[in-house]
PDB file of N, CA, C and O in Angstrom:
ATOM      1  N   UNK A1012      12.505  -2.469   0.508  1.00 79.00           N
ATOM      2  CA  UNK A1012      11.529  -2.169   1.518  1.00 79.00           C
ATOM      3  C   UNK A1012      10.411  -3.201   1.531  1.00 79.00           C
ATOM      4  O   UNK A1012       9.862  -3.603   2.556  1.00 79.00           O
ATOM      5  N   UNK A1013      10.167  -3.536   0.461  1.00 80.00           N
ATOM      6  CA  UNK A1013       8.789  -4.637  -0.013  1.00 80.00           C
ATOM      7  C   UNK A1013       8.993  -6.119   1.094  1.00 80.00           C
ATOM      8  O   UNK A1013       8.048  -6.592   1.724  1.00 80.00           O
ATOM      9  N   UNK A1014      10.542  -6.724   1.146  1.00 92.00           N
ATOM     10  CA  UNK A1014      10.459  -7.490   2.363  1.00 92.00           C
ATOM     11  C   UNK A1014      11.163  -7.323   3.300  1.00 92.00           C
ATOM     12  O   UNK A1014      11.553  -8.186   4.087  1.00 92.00           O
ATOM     13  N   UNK A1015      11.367  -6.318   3.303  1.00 94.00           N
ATOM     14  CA  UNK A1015      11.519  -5.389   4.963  1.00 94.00           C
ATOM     15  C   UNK A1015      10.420  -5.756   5.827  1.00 94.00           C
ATOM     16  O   UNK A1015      10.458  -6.519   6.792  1.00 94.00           O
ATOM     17  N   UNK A1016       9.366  -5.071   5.325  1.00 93.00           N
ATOM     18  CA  UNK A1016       7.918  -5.068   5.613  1.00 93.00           C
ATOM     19  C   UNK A1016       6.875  -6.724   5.945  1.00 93.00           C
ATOM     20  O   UNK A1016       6.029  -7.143   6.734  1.00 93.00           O
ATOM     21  N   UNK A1017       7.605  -7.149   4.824  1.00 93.00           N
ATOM     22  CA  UNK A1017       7.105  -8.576   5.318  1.00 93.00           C
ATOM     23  C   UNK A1017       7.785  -9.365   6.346  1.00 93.00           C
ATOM     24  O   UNK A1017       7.486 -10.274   7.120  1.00 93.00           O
ATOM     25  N   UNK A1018       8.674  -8.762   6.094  1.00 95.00           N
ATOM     26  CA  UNK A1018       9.755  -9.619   7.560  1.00 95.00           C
ATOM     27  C   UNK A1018       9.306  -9.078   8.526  1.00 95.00           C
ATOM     28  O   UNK A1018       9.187  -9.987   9.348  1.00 95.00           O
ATOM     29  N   UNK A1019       8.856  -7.841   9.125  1.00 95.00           N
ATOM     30  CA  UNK A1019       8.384  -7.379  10.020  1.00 95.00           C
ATOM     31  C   UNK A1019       7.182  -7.750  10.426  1.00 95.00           C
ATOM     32  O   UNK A1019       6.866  -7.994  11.590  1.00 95.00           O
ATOM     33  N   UNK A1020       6.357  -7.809   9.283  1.00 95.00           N
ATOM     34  CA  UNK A1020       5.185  -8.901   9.495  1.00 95.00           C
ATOM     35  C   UNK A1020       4.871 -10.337  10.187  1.00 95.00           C
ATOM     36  O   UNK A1020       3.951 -10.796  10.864  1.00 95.00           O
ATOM     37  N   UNK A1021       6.115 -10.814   9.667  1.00 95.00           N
ATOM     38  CA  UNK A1021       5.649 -12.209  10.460  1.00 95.00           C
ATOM     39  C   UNK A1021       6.611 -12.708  11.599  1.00 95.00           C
ATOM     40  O   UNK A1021       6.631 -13.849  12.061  1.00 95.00           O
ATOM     41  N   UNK A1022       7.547 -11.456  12.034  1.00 95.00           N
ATOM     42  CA  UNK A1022       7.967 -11.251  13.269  1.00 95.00           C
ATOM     43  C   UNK A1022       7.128 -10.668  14.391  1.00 95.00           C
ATOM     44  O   UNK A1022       7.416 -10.934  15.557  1.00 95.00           O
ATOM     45  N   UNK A1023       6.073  -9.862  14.081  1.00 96.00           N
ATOM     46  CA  UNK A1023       5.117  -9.602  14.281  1.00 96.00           C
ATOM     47  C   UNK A1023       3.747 -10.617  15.031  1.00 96.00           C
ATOM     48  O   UNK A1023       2.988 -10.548  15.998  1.00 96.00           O
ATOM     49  N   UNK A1024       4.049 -11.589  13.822  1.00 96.00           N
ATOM     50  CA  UNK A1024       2.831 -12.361  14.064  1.00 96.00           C
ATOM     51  C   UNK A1024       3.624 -13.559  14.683  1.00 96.00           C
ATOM     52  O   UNK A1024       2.968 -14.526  14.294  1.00 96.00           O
ATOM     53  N   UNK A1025       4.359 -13.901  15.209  1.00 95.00           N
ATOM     54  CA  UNK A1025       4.988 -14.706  15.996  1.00 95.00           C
ATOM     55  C   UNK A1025       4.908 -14.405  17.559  1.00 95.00           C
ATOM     56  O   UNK A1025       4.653 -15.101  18.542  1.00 95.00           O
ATOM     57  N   UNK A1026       5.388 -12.443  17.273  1.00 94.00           N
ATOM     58  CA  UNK A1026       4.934 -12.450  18.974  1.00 94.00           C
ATOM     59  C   UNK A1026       3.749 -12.275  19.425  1.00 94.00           C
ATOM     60  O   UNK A1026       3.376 -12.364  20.595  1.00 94.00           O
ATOM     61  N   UNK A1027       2.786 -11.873  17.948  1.00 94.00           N
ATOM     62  CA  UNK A1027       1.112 -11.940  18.724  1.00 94.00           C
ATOM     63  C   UNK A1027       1.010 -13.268  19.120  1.00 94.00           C
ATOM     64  O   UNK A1027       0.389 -13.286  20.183  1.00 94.00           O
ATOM     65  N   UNK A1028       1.362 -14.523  18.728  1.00 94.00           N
ATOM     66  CA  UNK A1028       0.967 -15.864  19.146  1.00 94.00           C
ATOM     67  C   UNK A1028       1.804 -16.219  20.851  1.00 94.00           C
ATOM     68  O   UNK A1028       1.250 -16.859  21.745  1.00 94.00           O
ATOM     69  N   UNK A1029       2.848 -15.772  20.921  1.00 92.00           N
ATOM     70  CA  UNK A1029       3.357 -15.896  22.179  1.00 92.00           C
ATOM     71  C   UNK A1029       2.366 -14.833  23.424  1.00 92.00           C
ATOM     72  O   UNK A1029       2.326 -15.055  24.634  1.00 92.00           O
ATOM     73  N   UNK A1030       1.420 -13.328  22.465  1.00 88.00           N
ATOM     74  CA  UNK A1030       1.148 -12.817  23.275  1.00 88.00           C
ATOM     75  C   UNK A1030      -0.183 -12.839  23.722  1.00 88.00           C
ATOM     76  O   UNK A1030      -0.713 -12.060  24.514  1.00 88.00           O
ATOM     77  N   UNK A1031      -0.970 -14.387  22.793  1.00 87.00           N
ATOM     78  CA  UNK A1031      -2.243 -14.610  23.492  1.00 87.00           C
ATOM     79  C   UNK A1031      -2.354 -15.939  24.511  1.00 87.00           C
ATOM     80  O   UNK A1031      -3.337 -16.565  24.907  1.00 87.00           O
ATOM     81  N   UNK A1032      -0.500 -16.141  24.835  1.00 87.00           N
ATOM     82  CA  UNK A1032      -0.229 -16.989  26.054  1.00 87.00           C
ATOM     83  C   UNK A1032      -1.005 -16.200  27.190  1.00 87.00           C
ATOM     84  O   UNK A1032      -0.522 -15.069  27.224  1.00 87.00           O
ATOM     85  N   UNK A1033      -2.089 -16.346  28.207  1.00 84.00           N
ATOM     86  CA  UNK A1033      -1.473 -16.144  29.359  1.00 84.00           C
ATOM     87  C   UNK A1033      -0.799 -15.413  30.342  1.00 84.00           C
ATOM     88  O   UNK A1033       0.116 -15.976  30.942  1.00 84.00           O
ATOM     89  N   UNK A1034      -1.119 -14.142  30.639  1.00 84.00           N
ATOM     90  CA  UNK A1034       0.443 -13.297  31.535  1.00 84.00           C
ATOM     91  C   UNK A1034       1.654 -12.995  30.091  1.00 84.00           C
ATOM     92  O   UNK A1034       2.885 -12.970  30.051  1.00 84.00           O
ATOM     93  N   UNK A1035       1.052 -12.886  29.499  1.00 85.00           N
ATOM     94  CA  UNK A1035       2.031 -12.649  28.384  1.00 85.00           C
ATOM     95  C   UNK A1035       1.756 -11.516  27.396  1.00 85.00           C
ATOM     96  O   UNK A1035       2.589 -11.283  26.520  1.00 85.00           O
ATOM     97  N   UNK A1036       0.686 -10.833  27.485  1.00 84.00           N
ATOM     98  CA  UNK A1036      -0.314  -9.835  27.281  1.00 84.00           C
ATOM     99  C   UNK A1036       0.547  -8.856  27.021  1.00 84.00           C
ATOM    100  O   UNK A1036       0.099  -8.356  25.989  1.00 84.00           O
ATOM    101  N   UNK A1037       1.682  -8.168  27.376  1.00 84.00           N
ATOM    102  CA  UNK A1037       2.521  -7.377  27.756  1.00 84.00           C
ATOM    103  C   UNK A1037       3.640  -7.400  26.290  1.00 84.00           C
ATOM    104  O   UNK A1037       4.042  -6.366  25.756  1.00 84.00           O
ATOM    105  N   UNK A1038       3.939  -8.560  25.906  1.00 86.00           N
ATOM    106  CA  UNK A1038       4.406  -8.466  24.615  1.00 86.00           C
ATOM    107  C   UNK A1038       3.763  -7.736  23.578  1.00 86.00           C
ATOM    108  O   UNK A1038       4.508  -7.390  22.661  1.00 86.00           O
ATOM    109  N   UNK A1039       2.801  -7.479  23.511  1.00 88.00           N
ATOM    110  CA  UNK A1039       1.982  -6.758  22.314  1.00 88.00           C
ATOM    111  C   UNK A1039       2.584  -5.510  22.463  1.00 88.00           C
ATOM    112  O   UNK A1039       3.058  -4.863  21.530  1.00 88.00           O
ATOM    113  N   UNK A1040       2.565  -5.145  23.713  1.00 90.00           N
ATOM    114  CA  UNK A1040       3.349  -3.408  23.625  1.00 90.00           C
ATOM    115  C   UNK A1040       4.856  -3.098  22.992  1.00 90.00           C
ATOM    116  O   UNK A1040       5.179  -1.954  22.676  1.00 90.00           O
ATOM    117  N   UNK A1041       5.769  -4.271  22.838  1.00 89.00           N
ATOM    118  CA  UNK A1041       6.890  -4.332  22.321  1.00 89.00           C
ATOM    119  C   UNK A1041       7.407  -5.045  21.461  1.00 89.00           C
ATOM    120  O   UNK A1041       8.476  -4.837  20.888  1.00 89.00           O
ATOM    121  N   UNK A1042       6.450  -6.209  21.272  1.00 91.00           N
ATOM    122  CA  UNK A1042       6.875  -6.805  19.797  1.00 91.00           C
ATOM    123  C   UNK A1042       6.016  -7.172  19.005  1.00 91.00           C
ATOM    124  O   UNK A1042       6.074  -8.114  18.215  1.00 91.00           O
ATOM    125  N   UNK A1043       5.089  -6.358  19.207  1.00 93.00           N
ATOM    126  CA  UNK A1043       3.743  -7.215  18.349  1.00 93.00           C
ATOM    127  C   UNK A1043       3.670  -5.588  17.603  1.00 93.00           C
ATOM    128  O   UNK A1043       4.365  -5.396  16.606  1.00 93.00           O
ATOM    129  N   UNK A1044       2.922  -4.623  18.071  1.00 94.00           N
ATOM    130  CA  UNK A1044       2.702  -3.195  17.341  1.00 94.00           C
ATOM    131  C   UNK A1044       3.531  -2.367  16.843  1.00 94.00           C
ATOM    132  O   UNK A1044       3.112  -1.880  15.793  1.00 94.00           O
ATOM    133  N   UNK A1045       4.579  -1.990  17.175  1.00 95.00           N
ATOM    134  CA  UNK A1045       5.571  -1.083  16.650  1.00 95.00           C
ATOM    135  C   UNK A1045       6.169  -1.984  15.505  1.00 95.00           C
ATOM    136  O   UNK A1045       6.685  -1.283  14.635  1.00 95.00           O
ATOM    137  N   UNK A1046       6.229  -2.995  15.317  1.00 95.00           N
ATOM    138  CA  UNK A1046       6.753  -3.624  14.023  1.00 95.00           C
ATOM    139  C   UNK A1046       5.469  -3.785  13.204  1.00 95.00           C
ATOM    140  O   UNK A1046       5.759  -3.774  12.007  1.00 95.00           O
ATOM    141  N   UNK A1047       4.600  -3.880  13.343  1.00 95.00           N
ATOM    142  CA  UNK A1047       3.525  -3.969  12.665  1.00 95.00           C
ATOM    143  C   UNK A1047       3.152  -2.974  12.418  1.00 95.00           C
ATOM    144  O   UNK A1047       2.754  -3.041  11.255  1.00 95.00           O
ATOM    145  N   UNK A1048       2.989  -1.856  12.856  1.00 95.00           N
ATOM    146  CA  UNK A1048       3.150  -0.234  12.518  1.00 95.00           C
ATOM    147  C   UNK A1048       4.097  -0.223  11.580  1.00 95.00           C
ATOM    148  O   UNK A1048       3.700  -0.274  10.416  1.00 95.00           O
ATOM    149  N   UNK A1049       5.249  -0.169  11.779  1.00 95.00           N
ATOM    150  CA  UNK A1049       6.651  -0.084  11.141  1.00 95.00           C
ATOM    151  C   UNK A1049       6.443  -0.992   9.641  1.00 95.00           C
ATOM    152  O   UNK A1049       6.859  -0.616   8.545  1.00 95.00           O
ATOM    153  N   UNK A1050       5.698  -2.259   9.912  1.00 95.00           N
ATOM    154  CA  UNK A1050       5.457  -2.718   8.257  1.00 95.00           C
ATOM    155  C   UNK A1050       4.192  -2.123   7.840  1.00 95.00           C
ATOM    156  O   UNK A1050       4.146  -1.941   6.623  1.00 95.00           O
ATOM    157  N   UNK A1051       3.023  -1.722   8.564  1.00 94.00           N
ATOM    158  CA  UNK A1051       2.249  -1.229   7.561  1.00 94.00           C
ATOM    159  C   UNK A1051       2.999   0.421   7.069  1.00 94.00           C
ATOM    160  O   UNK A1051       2.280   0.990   6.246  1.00 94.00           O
ATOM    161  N   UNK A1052       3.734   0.878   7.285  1.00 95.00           N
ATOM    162  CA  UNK A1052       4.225   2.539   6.893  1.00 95.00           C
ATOM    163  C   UNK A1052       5.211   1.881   5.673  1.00 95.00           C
ATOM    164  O   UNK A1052       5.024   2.111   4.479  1.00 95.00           O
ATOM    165  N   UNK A1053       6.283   1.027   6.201  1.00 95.00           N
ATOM    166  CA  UNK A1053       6.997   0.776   4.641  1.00 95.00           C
ATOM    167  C   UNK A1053       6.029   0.172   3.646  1.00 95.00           C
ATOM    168  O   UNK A1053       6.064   0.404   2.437  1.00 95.00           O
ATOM    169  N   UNK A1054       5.184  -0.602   4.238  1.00 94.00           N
ATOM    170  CA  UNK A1054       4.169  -2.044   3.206  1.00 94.00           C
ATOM    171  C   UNK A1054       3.648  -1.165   2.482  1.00 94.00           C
ATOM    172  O   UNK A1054       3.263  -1.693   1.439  1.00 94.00           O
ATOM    173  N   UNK A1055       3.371   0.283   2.518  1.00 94.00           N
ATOM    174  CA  UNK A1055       2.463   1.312   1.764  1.00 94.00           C
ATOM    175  C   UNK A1055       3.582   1.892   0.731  1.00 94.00           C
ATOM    176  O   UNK A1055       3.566   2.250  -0.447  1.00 94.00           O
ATOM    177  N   UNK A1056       4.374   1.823   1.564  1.00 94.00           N
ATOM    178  CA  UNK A1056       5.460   2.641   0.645  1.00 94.00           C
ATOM    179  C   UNK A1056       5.922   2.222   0.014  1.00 94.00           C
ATOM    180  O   UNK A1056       6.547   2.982  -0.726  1.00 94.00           O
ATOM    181  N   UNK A1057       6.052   0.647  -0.293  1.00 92.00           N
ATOM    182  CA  UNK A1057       6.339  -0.218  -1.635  1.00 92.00           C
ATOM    183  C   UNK A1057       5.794  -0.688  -2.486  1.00 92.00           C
ATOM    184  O   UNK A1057       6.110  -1.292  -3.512  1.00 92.00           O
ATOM    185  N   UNK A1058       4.260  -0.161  -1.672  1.00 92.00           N
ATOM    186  CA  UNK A1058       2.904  -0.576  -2.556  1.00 92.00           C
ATOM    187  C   UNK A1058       2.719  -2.188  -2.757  1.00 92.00           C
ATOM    188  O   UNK A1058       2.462  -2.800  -3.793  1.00 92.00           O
ATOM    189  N   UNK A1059       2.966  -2.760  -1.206  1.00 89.00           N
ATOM    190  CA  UNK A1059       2.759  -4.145  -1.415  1.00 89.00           C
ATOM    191  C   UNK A1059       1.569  -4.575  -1.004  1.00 89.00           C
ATOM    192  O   UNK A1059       1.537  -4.314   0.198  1.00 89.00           O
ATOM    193  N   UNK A1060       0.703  -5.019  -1.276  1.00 94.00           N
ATOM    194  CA  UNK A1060      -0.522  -5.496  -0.760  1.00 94.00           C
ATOM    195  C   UNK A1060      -0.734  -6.525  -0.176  1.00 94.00           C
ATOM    196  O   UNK A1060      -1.852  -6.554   0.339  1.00 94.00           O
ATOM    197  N   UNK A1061      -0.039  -7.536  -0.009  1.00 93.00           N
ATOM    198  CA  UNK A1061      -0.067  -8.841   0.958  1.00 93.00           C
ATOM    199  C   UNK A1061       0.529  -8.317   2.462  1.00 93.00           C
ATOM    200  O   UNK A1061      -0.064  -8.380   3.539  1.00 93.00           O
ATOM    201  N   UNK A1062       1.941  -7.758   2.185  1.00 93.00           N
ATOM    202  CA  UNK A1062       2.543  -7.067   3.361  1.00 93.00           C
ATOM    203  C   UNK A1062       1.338  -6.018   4.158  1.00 93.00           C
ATOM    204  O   UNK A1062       0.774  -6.440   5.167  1.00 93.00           O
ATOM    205  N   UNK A1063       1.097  -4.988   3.744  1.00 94.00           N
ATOM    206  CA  UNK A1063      -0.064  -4.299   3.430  1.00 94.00           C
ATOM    207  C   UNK A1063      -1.023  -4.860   4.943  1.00 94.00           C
ATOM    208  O   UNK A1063      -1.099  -4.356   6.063  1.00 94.00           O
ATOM    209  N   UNK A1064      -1.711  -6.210   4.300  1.00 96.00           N
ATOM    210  CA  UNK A1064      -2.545  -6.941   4.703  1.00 96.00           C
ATOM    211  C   UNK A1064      -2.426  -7.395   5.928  1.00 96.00           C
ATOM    212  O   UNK A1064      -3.017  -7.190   6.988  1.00 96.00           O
ATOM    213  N   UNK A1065      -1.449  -8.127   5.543  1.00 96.00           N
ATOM    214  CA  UNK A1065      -0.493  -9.122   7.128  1.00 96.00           C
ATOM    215  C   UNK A1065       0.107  -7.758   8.329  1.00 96.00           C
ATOM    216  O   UNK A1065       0.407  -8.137   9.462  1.00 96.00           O
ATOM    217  N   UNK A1066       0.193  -6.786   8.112  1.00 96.00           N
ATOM    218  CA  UNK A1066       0.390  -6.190   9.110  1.00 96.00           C
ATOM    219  C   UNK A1066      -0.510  -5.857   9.765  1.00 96.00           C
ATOM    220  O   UNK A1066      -0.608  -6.106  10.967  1.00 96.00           O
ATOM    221  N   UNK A1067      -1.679  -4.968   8.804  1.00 96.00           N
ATOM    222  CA  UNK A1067      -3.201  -4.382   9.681  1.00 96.00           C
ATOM    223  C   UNK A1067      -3.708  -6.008  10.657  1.00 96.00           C
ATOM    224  O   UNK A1067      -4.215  -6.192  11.763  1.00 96.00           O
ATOM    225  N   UNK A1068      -3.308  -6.793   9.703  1.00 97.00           N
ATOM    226  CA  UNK A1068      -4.132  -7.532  10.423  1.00 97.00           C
ATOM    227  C   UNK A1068      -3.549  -8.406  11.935  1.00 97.00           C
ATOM    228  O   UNK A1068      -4.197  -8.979  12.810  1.00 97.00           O
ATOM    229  N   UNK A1069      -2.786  -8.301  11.848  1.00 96.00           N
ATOM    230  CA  UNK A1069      -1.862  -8.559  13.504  1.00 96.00           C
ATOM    231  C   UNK A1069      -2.005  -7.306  13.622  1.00 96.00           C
ATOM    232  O   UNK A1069      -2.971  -7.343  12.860  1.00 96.00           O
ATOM    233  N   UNK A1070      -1.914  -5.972  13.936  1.00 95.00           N
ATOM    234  CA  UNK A1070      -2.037  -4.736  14.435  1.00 95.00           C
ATOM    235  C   UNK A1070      -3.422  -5.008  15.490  1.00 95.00           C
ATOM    236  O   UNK A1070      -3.424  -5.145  16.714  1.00 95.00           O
ATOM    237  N   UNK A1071      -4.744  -5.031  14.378  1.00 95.00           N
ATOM    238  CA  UNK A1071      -5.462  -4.886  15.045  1.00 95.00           C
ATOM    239  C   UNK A1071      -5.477  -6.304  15.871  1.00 95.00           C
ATOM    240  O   UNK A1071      -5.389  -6.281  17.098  1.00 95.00           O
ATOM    241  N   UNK A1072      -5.543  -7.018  15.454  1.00 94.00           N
ATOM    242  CA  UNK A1072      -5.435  -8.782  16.660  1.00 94.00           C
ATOM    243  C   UNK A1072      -4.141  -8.387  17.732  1.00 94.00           C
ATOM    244  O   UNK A1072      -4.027  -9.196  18.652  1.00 94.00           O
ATOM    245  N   UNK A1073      -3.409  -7.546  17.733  1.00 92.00           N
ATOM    246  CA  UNK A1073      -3.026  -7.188  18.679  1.00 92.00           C
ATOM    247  C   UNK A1073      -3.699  -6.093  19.701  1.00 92.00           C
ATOM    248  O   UNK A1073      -3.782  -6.178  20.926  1.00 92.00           O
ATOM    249  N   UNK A1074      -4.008  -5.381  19.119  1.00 92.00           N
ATOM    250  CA  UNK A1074      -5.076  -4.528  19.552  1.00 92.00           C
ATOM    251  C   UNK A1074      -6.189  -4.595  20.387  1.00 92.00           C
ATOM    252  O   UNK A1074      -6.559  -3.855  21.298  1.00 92.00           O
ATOM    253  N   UNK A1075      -6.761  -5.846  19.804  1.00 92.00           N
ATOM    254  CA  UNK A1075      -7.810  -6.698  20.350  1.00 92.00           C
ATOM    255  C   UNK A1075      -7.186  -7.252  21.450  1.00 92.00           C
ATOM    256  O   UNK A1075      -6.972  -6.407  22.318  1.00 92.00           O
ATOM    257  N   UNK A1076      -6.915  -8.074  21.654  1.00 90.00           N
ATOM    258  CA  UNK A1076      -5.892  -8.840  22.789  1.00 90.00           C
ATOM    259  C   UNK A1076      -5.912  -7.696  23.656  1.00 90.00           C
ATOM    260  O   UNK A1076      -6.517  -7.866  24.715  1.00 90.00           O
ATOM    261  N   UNK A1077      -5.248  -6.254  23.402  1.00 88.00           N
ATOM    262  CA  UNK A1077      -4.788  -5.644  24.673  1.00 88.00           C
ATOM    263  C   UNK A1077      -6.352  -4.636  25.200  1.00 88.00           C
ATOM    264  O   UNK A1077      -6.495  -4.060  26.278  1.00 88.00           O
ATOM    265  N   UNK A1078      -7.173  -4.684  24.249  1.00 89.00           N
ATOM    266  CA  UNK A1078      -8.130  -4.187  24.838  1.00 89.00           C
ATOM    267  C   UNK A1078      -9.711  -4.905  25.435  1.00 89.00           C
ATOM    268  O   UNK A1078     -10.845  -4.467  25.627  1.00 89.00           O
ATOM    269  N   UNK A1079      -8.940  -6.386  25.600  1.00 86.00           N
ATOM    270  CA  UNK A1079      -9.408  -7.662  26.264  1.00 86.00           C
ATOM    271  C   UNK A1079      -8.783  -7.705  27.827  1.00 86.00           C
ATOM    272  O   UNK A1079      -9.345  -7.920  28.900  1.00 86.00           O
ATOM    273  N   UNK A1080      -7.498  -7.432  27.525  1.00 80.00           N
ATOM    274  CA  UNK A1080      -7.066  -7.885  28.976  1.00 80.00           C
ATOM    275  C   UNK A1080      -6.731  -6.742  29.774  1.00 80.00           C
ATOM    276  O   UNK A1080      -5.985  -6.764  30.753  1.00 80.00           O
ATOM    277  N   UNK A1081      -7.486  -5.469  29.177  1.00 81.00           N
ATOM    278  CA  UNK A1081      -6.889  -4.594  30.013  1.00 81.00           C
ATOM    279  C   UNK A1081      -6.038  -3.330  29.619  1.00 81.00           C
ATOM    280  O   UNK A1081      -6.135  -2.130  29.878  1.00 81.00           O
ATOM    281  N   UNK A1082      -5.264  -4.010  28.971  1.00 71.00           N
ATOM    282  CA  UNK A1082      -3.908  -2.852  28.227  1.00 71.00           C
ATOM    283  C   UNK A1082      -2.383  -3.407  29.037  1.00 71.00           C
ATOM    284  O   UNK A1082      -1.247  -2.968  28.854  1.00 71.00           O
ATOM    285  N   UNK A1083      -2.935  -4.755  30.173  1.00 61.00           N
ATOM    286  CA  UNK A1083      -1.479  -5.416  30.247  1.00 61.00           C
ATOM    287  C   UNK A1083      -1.641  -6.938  29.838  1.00 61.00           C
ATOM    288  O   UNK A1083      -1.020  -7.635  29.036  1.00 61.00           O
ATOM    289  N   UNK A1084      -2.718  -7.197  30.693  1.00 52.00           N
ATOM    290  CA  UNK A1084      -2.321  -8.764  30.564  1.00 52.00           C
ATOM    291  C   UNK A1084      -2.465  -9.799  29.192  1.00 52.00           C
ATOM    292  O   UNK A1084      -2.113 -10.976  29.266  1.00 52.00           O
TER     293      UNK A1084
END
C-alpha cells in the first residue's frame, strides 16, 4: 500500500500541472482529487509520511485551482 499511495501521488501531481494549463481546469475533477484522496486514505494506512504529505498537498493545490476558476475552468 506504502507505494500504491505514492504512485498515486505523483500521478496526481502530473495532472495538477496539466490542470493549471488554461481551459484545462476540468482535469482536477478527474485526475487530480480522487487519486489524491485515494493516496491520502491508503498513505495513512501505511503510515507513510512523505506519501502522507505529497498527497494533501496536490489535494489542496488542486483545490485551490478549482476554487480560482470557478469549479470548471
Amino acid at each position: 500500500m506504502r507505494t500504491l499511495s505514492l504512485i498515486l501521488g505523483i500521478l496526481a501531481a502530473i495532472g495538477l500541472a496539466l490542470g493549471f494549463l488554461p481551459l484545462l481546469g476540468w482535469l482536477n475533477w478527474l485526475f487530480v482529487l480522487p487519486p489524491a484522496v485515494l493516496g491520502l486514505i491508503f498513505g495513512s494506512l501505511a503510515r507513510d509520511r512523505g506519501a502522507v504529505t505529497l498527497n494533501a498537498v496536490v489535494a489542496l493545490l488542486g483545490a485551490l485551482r478549482l476554487m480560482l476558476g470557478g469549479g470548471l475552468i
